[in-house]
mmCIF file of C-alpha atoms in Angstrom:
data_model
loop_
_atom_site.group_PDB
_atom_site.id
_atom_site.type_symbol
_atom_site.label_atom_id
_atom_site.label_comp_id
_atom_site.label_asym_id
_atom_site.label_seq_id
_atom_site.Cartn_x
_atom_site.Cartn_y
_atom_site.Cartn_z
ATOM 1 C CA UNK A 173 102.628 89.331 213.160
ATOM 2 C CA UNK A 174 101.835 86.415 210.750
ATOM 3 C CA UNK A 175 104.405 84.931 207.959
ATOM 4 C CA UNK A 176 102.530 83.987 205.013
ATOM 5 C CA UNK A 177 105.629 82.210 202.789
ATOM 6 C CA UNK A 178 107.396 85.292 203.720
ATOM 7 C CA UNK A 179 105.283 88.192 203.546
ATOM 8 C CA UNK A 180 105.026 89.276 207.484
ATOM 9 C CA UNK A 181 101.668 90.819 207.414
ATOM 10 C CA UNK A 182 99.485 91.738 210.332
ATOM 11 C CA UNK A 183 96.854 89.135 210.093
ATOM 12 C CA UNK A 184 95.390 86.930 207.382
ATOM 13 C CA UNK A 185 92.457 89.226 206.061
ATOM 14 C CA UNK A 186 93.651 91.165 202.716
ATOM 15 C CA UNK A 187 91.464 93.467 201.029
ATOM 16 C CA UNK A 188 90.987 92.146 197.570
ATOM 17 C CA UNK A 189 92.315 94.063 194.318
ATOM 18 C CA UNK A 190 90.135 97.293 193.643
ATOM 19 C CA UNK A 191 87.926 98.385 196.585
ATOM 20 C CA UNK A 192 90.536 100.878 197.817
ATOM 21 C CA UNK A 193 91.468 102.168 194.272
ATOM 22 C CA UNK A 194 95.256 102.734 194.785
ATOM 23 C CA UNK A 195 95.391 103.394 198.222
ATOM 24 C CA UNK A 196 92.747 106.240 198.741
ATOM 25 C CA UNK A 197 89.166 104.859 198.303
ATOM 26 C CA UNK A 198 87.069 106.406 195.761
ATOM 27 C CA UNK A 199 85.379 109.405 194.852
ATOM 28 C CA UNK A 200 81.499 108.847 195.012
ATOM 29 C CA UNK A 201 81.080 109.493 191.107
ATOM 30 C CA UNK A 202 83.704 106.764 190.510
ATOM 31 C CA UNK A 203 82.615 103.637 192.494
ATOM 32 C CA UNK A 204 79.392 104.284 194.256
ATOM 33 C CA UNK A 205 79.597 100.751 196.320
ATOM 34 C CA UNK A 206 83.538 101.469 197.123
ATOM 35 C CA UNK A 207 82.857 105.076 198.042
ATOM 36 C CA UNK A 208 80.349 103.951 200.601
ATOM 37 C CA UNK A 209 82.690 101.589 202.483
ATOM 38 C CA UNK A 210 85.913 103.521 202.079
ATOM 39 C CA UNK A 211 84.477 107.391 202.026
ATOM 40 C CA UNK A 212 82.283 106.906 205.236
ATOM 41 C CA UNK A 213 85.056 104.938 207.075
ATOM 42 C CA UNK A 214 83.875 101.140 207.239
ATOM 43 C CA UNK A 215 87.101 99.628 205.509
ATOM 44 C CA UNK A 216 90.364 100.618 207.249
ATOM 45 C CA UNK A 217 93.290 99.162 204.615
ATOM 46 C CA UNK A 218 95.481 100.071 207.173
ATOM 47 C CA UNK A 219 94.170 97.650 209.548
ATOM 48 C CA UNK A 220 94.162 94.502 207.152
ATOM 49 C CA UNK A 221 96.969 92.353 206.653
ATOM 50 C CA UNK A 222 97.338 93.609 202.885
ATOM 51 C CA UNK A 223 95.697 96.345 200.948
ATOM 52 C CA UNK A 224 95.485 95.356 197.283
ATOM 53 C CA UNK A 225 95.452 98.087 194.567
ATOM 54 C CA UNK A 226 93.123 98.199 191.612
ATOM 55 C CA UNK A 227 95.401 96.363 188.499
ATOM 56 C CA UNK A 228 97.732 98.241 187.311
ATOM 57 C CA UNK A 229 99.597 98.161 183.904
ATOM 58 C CA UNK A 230 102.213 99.653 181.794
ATOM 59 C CA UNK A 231 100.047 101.977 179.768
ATOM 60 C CA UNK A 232 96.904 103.560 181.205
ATOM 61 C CA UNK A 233 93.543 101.199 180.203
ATOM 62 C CA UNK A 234 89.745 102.762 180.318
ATOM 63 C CA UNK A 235 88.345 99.414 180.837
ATOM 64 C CA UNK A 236 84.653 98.950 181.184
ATOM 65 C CA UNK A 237 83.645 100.998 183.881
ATOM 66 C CA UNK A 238 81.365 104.210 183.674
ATOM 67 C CA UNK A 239 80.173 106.593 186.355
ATOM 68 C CA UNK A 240 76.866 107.466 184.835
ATOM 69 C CA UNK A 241 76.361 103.624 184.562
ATOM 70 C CA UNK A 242 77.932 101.852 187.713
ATOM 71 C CA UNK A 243 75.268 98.258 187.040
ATOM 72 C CA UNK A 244 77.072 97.974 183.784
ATOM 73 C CA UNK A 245 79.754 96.710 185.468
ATOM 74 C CA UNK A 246 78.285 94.481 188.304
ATOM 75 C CA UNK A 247 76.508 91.223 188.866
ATOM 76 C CA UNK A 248 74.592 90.007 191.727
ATOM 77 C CA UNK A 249 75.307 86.137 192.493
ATOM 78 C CA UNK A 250 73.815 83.704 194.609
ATOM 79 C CA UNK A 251 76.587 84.079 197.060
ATOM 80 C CA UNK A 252 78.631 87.092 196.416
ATOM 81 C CA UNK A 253 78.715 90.005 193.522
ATOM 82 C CA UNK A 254 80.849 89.889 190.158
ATOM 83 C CA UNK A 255 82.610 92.621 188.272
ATOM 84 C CA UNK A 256 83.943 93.338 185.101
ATOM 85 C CA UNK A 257 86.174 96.512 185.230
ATOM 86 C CA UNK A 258 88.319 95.744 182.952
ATOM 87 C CA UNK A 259 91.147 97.143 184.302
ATOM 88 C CA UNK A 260 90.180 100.452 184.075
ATOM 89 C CA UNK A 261 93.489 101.939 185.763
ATOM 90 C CA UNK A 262 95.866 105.049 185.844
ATOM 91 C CA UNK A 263 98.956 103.189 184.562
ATOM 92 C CA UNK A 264 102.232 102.338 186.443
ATOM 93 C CA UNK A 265 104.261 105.391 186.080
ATOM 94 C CA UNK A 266 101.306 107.795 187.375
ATOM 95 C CA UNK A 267 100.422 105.673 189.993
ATOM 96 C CA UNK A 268 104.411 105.923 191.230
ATOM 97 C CA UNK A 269 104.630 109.441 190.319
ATOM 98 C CA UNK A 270 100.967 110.289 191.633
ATOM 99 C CA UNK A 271 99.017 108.562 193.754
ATOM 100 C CA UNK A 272 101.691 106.378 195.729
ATOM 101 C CA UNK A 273 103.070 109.408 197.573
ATOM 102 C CA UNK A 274 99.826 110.052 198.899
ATOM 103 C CA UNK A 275 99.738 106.620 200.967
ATOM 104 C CA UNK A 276 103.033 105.235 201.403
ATOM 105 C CA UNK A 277 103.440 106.949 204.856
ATOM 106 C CA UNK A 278 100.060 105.665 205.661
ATOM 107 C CA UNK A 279 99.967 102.141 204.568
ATOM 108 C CA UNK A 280 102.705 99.596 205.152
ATOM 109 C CA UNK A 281 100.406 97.090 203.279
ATOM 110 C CA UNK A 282 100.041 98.114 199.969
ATOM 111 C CA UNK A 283 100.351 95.124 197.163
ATOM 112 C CA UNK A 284 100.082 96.470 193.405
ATOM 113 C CA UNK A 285 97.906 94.266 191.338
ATOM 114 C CA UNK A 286 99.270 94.407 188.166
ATOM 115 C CA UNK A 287 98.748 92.503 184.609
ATOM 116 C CA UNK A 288 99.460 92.972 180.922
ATOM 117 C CA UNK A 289 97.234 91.311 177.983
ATOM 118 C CA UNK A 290 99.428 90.767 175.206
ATOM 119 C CA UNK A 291 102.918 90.435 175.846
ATOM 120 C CA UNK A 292 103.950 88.995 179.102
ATOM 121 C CA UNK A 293 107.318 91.218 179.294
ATOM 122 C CA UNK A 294 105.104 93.831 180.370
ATOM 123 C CA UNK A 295 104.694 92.314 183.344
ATOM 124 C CA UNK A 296 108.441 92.192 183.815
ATOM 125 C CA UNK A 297 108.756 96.377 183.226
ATOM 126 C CA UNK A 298 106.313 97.381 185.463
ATOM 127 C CA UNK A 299 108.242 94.930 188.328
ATOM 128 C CA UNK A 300 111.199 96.824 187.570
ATOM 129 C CA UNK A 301 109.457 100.105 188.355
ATOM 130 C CA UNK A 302 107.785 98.894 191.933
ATOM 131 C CA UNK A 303 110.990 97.901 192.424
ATOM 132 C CA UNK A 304 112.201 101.444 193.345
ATOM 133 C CA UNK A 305 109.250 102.260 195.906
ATOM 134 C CA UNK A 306 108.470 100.343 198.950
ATOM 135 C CA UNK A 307 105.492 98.157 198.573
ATOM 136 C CA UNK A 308 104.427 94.958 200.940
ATOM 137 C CA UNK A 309 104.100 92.103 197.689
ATOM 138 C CA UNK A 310 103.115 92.363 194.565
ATOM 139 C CA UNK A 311 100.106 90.540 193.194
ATOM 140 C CA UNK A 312 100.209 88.866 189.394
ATOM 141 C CA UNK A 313 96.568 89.141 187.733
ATOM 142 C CA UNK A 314 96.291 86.543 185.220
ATOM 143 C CA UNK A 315 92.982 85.505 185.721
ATOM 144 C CA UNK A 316 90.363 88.312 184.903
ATOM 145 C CA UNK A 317 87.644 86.696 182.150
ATOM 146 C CA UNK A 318 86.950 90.185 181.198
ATOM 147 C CA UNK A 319 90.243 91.110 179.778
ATOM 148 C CA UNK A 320 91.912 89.370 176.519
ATOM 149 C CA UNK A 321 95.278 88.235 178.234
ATOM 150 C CA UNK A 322 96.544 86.259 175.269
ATOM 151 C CA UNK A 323 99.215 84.270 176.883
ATOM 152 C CA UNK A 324 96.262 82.981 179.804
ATOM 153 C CA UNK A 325 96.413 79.813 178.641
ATOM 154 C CA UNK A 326 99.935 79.121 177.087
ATOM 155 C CA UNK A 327 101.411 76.889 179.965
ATOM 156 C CA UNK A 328 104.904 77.252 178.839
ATOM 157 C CA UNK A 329 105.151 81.351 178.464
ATOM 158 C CA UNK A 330 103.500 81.346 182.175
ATOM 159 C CA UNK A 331 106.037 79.153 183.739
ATOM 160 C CA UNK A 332 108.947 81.327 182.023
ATOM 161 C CA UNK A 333 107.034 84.609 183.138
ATOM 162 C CA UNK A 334 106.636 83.474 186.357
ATOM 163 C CA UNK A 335 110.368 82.168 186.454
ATOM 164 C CA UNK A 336 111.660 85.795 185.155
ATOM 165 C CA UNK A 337 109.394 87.191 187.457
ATOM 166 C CA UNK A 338 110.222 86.173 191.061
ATOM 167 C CA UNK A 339 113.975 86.503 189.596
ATOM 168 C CA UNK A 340 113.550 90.066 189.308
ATOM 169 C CA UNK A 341 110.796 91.226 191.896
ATOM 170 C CA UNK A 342 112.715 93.050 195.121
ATOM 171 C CA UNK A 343 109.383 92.017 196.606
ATOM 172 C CA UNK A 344 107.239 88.366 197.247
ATOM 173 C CA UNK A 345 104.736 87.730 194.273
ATOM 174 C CA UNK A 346 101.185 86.595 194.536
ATOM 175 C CA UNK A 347 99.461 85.011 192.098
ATOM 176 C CA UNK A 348 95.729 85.628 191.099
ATOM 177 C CA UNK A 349 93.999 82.724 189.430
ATOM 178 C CA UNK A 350 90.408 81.958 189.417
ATOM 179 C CA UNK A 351 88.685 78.300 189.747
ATOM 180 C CA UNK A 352 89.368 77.358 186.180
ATOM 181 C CA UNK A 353 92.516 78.653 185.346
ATOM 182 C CA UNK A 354 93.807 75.326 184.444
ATOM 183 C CA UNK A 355 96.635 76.308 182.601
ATOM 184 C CA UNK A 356 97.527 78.704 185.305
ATOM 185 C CA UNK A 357 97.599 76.306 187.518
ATOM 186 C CA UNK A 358 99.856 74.015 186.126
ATOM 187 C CA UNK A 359 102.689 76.304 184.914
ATOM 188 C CA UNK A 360 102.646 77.083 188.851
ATOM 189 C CA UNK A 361 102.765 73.671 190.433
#
């Protein structure tokens, strides 16, 4: 068993926020790439040290993603791939109503991913709602360039989220940035 500030996890390898969908994998019309590692049995969540969700948010979002055109939504790099999914999620209270039942005997790991794009406070809510199930973390995303999240880049309504935030969370809170999240960054440190 590992401590990472907290979270007892067991090791350092974390499945990052959307492979796994919420817990299940994919279907094969859904996320081709996903189906093939989680559907045929190469990614295990339960064997990582977390197993992040796809974000969540208070209302359900389409987002970006199609079936019939998967490359819409993908970008090969030099060293890696890209995505821009927008979010495309169930919303909070189906995923507690729905689809957490179906793992939460299974995995011991599970970390929502959650994130709002205009008011902050929403943020706050859908805490208050993981707070009645029994999840590992819970991760913050803040950072995704492919959704407008309005309040990004306002130093001083970050710091007070993230105040209000660990104040109410039953659970430890993870923070997604990306390399040039500056203002991120500093309402953190």
């Amino acid at each position: 068993m590992i401590d990472i500030n907290g979270i007892k996890v067991k090791n350092p390898f974390f499945i990052a926020s959307g492979p796994i969908k919420y817990g299940r994998g994919y279907k094969i019309y859904e996320n081709p790439i996903s189906f093939m590692l989680y559907g045929l049995d190469y990614i295990k969540p339960e064997l990582f040290g977390g197993a992040i969700t796809k974000t969540l948010t208070l209302a359900p979002r389409r987002g970006h993603y199609r079936w019939y055109a998967p490359w819409q939504v993908l970008k090969k790099l030099d060293d890696g791939w890209a995505n821009r999914f927008g979010w495309n999620n169930c919303g909070i209270d189906y995923f507690i109503r729905h689809e957490y039942p179906k793992v939460k005997n299974r995995l011991d790991n599970l970390i929502p991913s959650i994130g709002a794009t205009k008011q902050p406070e929403e943020i706050l809510e859908i805490i208050k709602k993981l707070n009645l199930i029994k999840v590992l973390a819970i991760e913050l995303n803040i950072s995704c360039p492919h959704v407008d999240i309005t309040f990004r880049n306002d130093r001083k309504k970050l710091r007070e989220l993230f105040i209000e935030a660990v104040k109410l969370s039953h659970y430890p809170l993870l923070v997604k940035i990306g390399p040039e999240d500056d203002a991120i960054i500093k309402a953190i440190i």
